Coordinates of C-alpha atoms in Angstrom, one line a residue:
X127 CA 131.0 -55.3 -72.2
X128 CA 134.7 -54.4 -72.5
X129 CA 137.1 -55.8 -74.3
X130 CA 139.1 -58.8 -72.8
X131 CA 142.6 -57.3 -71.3
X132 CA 144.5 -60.5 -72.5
X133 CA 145.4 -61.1 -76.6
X134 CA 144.6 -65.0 -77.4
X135 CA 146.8 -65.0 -80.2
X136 CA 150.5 -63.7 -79.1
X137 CA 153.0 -63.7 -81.3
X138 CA 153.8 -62.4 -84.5
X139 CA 155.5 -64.1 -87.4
X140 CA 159.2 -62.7 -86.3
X141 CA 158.7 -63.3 -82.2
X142 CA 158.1 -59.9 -81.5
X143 CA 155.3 -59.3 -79.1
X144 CA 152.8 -56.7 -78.7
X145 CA 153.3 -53.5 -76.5
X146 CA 150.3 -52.7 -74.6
X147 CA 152.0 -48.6 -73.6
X148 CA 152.2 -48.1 -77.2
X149 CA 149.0 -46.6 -78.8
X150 CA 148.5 -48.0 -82.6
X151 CA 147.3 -45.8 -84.9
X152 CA 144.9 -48.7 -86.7
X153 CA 142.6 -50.5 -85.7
X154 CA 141.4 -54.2 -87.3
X155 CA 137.8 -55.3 -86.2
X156 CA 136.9 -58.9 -87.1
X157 CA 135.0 -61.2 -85.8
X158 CA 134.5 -64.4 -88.5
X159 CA 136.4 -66.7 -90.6
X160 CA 136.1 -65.3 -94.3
X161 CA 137.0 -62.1 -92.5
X162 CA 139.9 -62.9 -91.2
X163 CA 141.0 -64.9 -94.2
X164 CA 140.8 -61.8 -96.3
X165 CA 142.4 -59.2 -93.5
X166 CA 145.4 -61.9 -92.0
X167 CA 147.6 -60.9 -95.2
X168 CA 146.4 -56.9 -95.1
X169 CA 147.3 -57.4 -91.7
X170 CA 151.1 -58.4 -92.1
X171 CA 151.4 -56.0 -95.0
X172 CA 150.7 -53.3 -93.0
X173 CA 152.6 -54.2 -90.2
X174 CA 155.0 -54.9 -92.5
X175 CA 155.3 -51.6 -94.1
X176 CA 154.3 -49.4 -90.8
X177 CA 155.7 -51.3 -88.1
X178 CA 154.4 -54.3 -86.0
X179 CA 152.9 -52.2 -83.1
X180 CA 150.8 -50.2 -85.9
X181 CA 147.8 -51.8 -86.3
X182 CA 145.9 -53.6 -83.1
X183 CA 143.9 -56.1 -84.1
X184 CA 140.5 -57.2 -82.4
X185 CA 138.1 -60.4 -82.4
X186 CA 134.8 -60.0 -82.0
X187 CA 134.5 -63.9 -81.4
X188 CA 131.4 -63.8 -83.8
X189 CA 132.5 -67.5 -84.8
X190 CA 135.1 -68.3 -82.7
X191 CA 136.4 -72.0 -83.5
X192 CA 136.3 -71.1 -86.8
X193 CA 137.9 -67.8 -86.2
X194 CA 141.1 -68.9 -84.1
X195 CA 141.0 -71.8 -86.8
X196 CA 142.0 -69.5 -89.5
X197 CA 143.5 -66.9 -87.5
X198 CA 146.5 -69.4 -86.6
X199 CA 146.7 -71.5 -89.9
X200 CA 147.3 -67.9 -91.5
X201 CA 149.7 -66.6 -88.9
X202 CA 148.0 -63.6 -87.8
X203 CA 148.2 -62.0 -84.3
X204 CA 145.2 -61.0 -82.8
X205 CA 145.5 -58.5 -79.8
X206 CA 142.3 -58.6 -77.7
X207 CA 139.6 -60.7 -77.8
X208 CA 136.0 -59.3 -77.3
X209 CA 134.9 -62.8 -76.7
X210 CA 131.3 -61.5 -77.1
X211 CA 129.6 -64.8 -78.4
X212 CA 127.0 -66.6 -76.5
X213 CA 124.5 -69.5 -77.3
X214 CA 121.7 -68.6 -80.1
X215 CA 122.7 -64.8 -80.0
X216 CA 120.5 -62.9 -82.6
X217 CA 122.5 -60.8 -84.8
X218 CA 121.0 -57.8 -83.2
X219 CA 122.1 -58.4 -79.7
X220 CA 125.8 -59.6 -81.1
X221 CA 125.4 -56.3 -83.1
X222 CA 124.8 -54.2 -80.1
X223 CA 127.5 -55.7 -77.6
X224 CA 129.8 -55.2 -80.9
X225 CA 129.1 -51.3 -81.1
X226 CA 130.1 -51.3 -77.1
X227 CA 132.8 -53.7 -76.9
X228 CA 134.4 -51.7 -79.6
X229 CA 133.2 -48.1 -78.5
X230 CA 135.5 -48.6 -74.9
X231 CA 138.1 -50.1 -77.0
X232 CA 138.3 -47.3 -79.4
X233 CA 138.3 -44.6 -76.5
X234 CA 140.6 -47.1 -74.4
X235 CA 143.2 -46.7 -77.1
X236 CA 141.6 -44.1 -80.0
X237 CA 143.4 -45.2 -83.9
X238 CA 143.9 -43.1 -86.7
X239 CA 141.9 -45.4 -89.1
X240 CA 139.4 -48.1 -88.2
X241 CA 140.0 -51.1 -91.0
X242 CA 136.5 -53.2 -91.2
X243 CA 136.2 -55.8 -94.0
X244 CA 132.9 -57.2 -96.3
X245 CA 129.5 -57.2 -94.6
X246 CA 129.4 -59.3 -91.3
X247 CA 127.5 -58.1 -87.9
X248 CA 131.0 -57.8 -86.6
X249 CA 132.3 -55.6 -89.5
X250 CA 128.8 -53.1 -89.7
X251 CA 129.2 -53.1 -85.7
X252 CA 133.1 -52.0 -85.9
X253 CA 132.2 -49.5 -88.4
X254 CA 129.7 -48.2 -86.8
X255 CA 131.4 -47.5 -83.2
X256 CA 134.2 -45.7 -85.4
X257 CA 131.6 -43.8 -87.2
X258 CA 130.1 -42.7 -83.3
X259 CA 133.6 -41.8 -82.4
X260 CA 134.2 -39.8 -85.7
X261 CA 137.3 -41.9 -86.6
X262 CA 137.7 -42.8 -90.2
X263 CA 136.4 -45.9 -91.3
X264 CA 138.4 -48.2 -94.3
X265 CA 135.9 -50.7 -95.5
X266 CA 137.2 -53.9 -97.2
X267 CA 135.6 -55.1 -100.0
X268 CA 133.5 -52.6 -100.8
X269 CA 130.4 -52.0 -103.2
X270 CA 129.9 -55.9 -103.7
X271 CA 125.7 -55.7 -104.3
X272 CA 123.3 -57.9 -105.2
X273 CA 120.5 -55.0 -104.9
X274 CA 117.9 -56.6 -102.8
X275 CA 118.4 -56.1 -99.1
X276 CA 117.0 -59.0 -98.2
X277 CA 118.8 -61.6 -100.3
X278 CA 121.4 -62.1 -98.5
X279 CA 120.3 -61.5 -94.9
X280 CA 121.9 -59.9 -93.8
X281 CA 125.0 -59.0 -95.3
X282 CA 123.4 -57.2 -98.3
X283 CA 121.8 -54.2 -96.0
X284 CA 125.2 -54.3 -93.9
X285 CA 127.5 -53.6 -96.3
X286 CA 125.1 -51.1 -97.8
X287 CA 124.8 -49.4 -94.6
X288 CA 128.7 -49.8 -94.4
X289 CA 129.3 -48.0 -96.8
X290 CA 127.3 -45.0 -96.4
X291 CA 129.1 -44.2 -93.0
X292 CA 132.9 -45.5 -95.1
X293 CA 135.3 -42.9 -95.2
X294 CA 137.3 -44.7 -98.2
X295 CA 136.1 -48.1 -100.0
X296 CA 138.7 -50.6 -101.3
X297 CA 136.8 -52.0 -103.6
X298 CA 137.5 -55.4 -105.1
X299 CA 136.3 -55.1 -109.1
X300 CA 135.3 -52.3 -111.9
X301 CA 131.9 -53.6 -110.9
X302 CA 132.1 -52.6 -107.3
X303 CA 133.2 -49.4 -107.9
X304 CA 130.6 -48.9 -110.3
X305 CA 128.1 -49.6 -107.7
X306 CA 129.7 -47.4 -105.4
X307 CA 129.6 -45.0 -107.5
X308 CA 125.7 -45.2 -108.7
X309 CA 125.3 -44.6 -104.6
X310 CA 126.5 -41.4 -104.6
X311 CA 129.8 -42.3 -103.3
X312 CA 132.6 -39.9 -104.5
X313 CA 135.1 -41.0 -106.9
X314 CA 138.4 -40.0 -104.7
X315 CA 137.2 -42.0 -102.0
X316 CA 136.9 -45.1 -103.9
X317 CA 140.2 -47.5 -104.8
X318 CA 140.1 -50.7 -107.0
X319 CA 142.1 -52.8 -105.3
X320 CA 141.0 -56.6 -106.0
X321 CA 140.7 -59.4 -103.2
X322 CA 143.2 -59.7 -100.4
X323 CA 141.6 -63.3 -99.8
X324 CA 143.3 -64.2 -103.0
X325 CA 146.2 -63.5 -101.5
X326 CA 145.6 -65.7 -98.5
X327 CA 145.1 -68.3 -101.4
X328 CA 148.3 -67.8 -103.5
X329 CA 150.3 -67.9 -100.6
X330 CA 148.7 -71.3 -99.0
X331 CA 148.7 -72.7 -102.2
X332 CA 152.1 -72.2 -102.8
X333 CA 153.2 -73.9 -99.4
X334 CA 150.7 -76.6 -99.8
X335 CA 149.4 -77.4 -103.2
X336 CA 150.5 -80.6 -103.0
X337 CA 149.1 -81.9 -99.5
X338 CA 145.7 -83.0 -99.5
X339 CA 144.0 -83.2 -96.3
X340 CA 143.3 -86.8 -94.9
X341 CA 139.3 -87.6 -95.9
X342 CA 138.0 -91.4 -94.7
X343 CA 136.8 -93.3 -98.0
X344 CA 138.2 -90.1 -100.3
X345 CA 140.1 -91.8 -103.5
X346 CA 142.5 -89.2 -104.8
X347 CA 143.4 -90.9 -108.2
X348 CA 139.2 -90.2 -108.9
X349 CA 137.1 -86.8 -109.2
X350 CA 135.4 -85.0 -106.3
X351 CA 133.1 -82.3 -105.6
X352 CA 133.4 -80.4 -102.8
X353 CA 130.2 -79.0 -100.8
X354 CA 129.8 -76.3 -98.6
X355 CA 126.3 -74.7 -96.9
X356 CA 126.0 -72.3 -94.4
X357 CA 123.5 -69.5 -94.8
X358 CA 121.1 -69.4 -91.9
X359 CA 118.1 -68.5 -94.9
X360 CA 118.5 -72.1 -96.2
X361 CA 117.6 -73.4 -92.7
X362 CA 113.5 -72.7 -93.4
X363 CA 113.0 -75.4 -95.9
X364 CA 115.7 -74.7 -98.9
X365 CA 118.6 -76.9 -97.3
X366 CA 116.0 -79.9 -97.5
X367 CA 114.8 -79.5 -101.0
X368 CA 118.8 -78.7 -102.1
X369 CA 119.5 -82.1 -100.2
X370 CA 116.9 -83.8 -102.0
X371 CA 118.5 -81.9 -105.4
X372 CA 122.1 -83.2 -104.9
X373 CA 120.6 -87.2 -104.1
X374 CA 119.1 -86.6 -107.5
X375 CA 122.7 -85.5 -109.0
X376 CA 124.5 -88.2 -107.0
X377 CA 122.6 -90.8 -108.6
X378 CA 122.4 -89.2 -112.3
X379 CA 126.9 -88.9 -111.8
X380 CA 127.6 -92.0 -109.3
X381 CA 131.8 -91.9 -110.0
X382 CA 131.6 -88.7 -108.8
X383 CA 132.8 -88.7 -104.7
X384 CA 131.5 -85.7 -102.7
X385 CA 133.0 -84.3 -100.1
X386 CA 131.3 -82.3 -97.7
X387 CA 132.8 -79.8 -95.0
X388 CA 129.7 -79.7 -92.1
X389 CA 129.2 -76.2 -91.3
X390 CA 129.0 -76.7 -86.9
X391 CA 125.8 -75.1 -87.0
X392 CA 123.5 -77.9 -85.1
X393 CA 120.1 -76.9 -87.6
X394 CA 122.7 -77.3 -90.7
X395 CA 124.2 -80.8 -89.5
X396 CA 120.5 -82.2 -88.1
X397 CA 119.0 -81.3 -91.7
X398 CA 121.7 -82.4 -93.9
X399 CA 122.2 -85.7 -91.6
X400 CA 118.4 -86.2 -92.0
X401 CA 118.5 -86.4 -95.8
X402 CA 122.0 -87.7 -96.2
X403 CA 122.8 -90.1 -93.6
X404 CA 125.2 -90.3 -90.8
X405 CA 129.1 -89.8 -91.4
X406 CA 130.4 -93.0 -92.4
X407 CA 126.3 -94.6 -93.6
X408 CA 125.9 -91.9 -96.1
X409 CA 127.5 -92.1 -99.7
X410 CA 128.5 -88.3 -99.1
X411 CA 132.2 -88.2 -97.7
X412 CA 131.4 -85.8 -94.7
X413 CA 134.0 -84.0 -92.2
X414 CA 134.7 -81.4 -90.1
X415 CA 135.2 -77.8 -90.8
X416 CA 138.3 -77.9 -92.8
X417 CA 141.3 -75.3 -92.0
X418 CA 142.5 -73.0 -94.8
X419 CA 145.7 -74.0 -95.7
X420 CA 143.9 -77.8 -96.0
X421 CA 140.4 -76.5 -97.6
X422 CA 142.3 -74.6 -100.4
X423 CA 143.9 -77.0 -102.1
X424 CA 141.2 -80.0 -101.8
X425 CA 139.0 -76.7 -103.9
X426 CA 141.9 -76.4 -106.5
X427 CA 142.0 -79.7 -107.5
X428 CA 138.1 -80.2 -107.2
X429 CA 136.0 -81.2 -110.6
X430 CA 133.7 -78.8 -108.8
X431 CA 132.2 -77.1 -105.9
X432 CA 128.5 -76.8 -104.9
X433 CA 128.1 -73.8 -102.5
X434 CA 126.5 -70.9 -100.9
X435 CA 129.7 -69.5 -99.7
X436 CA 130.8 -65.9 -101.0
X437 CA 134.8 -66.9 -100.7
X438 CA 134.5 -70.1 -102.5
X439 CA 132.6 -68.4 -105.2
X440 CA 136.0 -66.5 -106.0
X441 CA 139.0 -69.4 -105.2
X442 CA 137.5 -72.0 -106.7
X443 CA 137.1 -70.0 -110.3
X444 CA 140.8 -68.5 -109.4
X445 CA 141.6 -72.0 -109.4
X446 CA 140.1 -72.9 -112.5
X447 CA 137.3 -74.8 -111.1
X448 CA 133.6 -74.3 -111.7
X449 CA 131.3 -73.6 -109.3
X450 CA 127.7 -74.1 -109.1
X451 CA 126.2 -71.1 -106.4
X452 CA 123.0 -72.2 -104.0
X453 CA 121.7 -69.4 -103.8
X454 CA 118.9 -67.2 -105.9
X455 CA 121.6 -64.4 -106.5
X456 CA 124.9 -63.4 -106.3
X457 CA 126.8 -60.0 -105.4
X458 CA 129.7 -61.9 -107.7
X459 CA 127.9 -60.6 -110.9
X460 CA 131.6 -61.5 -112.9
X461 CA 131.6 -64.7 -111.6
X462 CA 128.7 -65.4 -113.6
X463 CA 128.9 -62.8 -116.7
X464 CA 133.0 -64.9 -117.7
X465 CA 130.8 -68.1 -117.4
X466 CA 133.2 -69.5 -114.2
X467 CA 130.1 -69.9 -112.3
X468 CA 126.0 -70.6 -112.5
X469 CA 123.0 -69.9 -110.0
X470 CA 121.1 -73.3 -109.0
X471 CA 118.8 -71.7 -106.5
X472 CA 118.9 -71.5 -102.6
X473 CA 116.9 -75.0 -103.0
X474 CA 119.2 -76.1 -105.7
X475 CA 116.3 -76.6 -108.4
X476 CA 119.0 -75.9 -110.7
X477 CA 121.6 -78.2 -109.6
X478 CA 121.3 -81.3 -111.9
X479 CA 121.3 -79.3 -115.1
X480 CA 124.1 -77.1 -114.0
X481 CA 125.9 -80.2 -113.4
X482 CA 125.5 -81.4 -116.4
X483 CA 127.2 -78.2 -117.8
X484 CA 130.1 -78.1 -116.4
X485 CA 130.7 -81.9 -116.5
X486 CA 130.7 -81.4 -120.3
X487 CA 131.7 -77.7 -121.2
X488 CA 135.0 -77.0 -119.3
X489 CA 135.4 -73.5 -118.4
X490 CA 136.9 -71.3 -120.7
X491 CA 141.0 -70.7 -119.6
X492 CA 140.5 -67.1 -120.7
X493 CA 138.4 -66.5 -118.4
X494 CA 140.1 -67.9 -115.9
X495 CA 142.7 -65.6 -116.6
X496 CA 140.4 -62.2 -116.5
X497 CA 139.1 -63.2 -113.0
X498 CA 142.6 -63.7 -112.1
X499 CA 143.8 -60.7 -112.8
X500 CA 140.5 -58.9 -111.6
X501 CA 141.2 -60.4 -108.4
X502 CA 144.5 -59.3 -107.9
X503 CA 146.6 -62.2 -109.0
X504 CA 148.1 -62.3 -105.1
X505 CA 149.3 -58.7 -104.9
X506 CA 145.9 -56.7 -103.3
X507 CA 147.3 -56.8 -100.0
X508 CA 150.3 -54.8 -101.2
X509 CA 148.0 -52.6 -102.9
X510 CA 146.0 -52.1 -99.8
X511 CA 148.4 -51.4 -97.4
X512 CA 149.6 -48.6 -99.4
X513 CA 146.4 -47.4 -99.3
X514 CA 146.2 -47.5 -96.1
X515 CA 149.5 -45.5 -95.2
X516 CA 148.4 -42.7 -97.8
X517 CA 145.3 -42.4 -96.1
X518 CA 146.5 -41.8 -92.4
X519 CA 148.9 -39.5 -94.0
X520 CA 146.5 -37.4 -95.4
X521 CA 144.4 -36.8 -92.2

């Protein structure tokens, strides 16, 4: 299938519009949420720096409420829309109409650079149709590894397989470099450049740290823990038992109100409703899928959040707020190692005793402080779109 000849998203942040006679020389392939929160302020640097027709941005429509969802609370144009997603796709068949969609775009209009970010079907299917079409490939968030590629599934083996077709990695940490490195990836073709989803952060927070979302039954003036699942491997049993873990919590820490973001996913809301209740009979404080600029600063002010989530495992610490991971392991090794974070399980075996040590061992300000700066501290996009122009200058 071919790309879509319309843009769903028009207009950039100063009114100008894009012009479809004018060939941009990079291309942005997303297709989810945490992607585009991470490339919307890579985006508007580069367009910033380069020029507003520079970059063309396509949407895979991998999850595309979500998607458009974040794509307008952040302000970022999108120029075509693949709109490849149908009902119960398997990744390999949204995989394979990726590599086409984005194979007729590229020879449609061929860029100089093809920017692809973390480790989604939509990003390893992007990368992939450059890699066919011997364009060079800029992979976002590069050399994050948890070294089993099976856990997760299955971003670990994507961004893996990602980066062995990469022309340069921006990669987020020391860390990720250092695994980058221990693949055989050469030195010069690496760049430390922290986490442009940070950015997306700084920037929302500092337009709305002070607006809470509206929550029925949440009461502001008490403590709340936010909750977040998602991964499709919790779906064959884990999601019950971590259920059954967090009643067992709830009822150890009763002041504490929980509020919990439903992931749309019908197997996600059917198990969790099963355990928990219906919205509104349940002592959880469920709603829907939260945008950005509300989610991020219900997270900062949070006592702490539960989740499975990669992104929330780096703004909640950013924001000074523990979080307890549900999963069995984490390619955010720091996260753990400056004691911002701890692994519970994918079944949460280890939630009520990680609870109890956050509740009474705040975490440490320094390290707060080190994962700040690690991250970027609200600059990487910059960073990154200097990159960028360096690297279609050198080919």
């Amino acid at each position: 299938m071919g790309p879509s000849r319309q843009p769903f998203v028009h207009n950039s942040n100063d009114g100008s519009c894009f012009d479809a006679h004018i060939s941009p020389s990079i291309a942005v392939i997303a297709g989810t949420r945490p992607e585009f929160i991470k490339l919307a302020p890579v985006i508007q640097e580069i367009r910033q720096l380069l020029g507003d027709n520079f970059v063309r941005v396509y949407s895979t429509g991998q999850h595309r409420s979500l998607l458009q969802q974040a794509a307008n609370a952040l302000h970022v144009r999108v120029d075509y829309d693949f709109d490849l997603m149908t009902h119960a796709q398997s990744a390999s068949e949204i995989q394979r109409r990726v590599v086409s969609a984005s194979d007729h775009a590229f020879k449609e209009h061929r860029p100089e650079l093809v920017i692809v970010q973390g480790d989604t079907v939509s990003a390893f299917g992007g990368a992939m149709a450059a890699y066919l079409n011997m364009i060079p490939i800029v992979h976002v968030e590069a050399g994050l590894r948890t070294h089993n590629p099976h856990n997760p599934w299955p971003e670990e083996g994507l961004r893996q397989m990602i980066a062995r077709i990469a022309t340069w990695h921006l990669a987020p940490t020391p860390l990720s470099r250092t695994n980058l490195l221990e693949e055989g990836i050469s030195s010069d073709r690496i760049h430390i450049v922290g986490n442009p989803g940070i950015d997306s952060l700084v920037n929302t927070l500092k337009q709305n740290s002070t607006e809470l979302p509206h929550i029925p039954g949440l009461d502001t003036t008490k403590p709340w823990v936010i909750v977040t699942m998602h991964r499709r491997e919790s779906l064959h049993g884990a999601l019950d038992l971590f259920c059954q873990s967090l009643k067992s919590a709830m009822a150890v820490y009763p002041n504490l109100q929980v509020v919990w973001p439903l992931h749309p996913n019908p197997a996600v809301k059917s198990t969790v409703v099963r355990h928990m209740g219906h919205r509104g009979q349940s002592p959880i404080l469920f709603c829907d899928p939260l945008p950005f600029h509300q989610l991020a600063p219900l997270v900062s002010r949070a006592r702490l959040v539960i989740t499975d989530s990669g992104g929330l495992q780096e703004e909640a610490p950013y924001s000074g707020v523990p979080v307890i991971i549900i999963r069995d392991c984490t390619e955010r090794q720091e996260v753990l190692d400056l004691g911002l974070g701890l692994l519970a399980g994918a079944d949460g075996r280890g939630l009520l005793s990680s609870f109890e040590h956050f509740l009474n061992t705040p975490v440490d300000k320094k390290s707060v402080r080190v994962w700040q700066n690690m991250q970027g501290n609200g600059r990487s996009s910059k960073i990154i779109a200097c990159h960028v122009k360096s690297f279609i200058s050198s080919e």
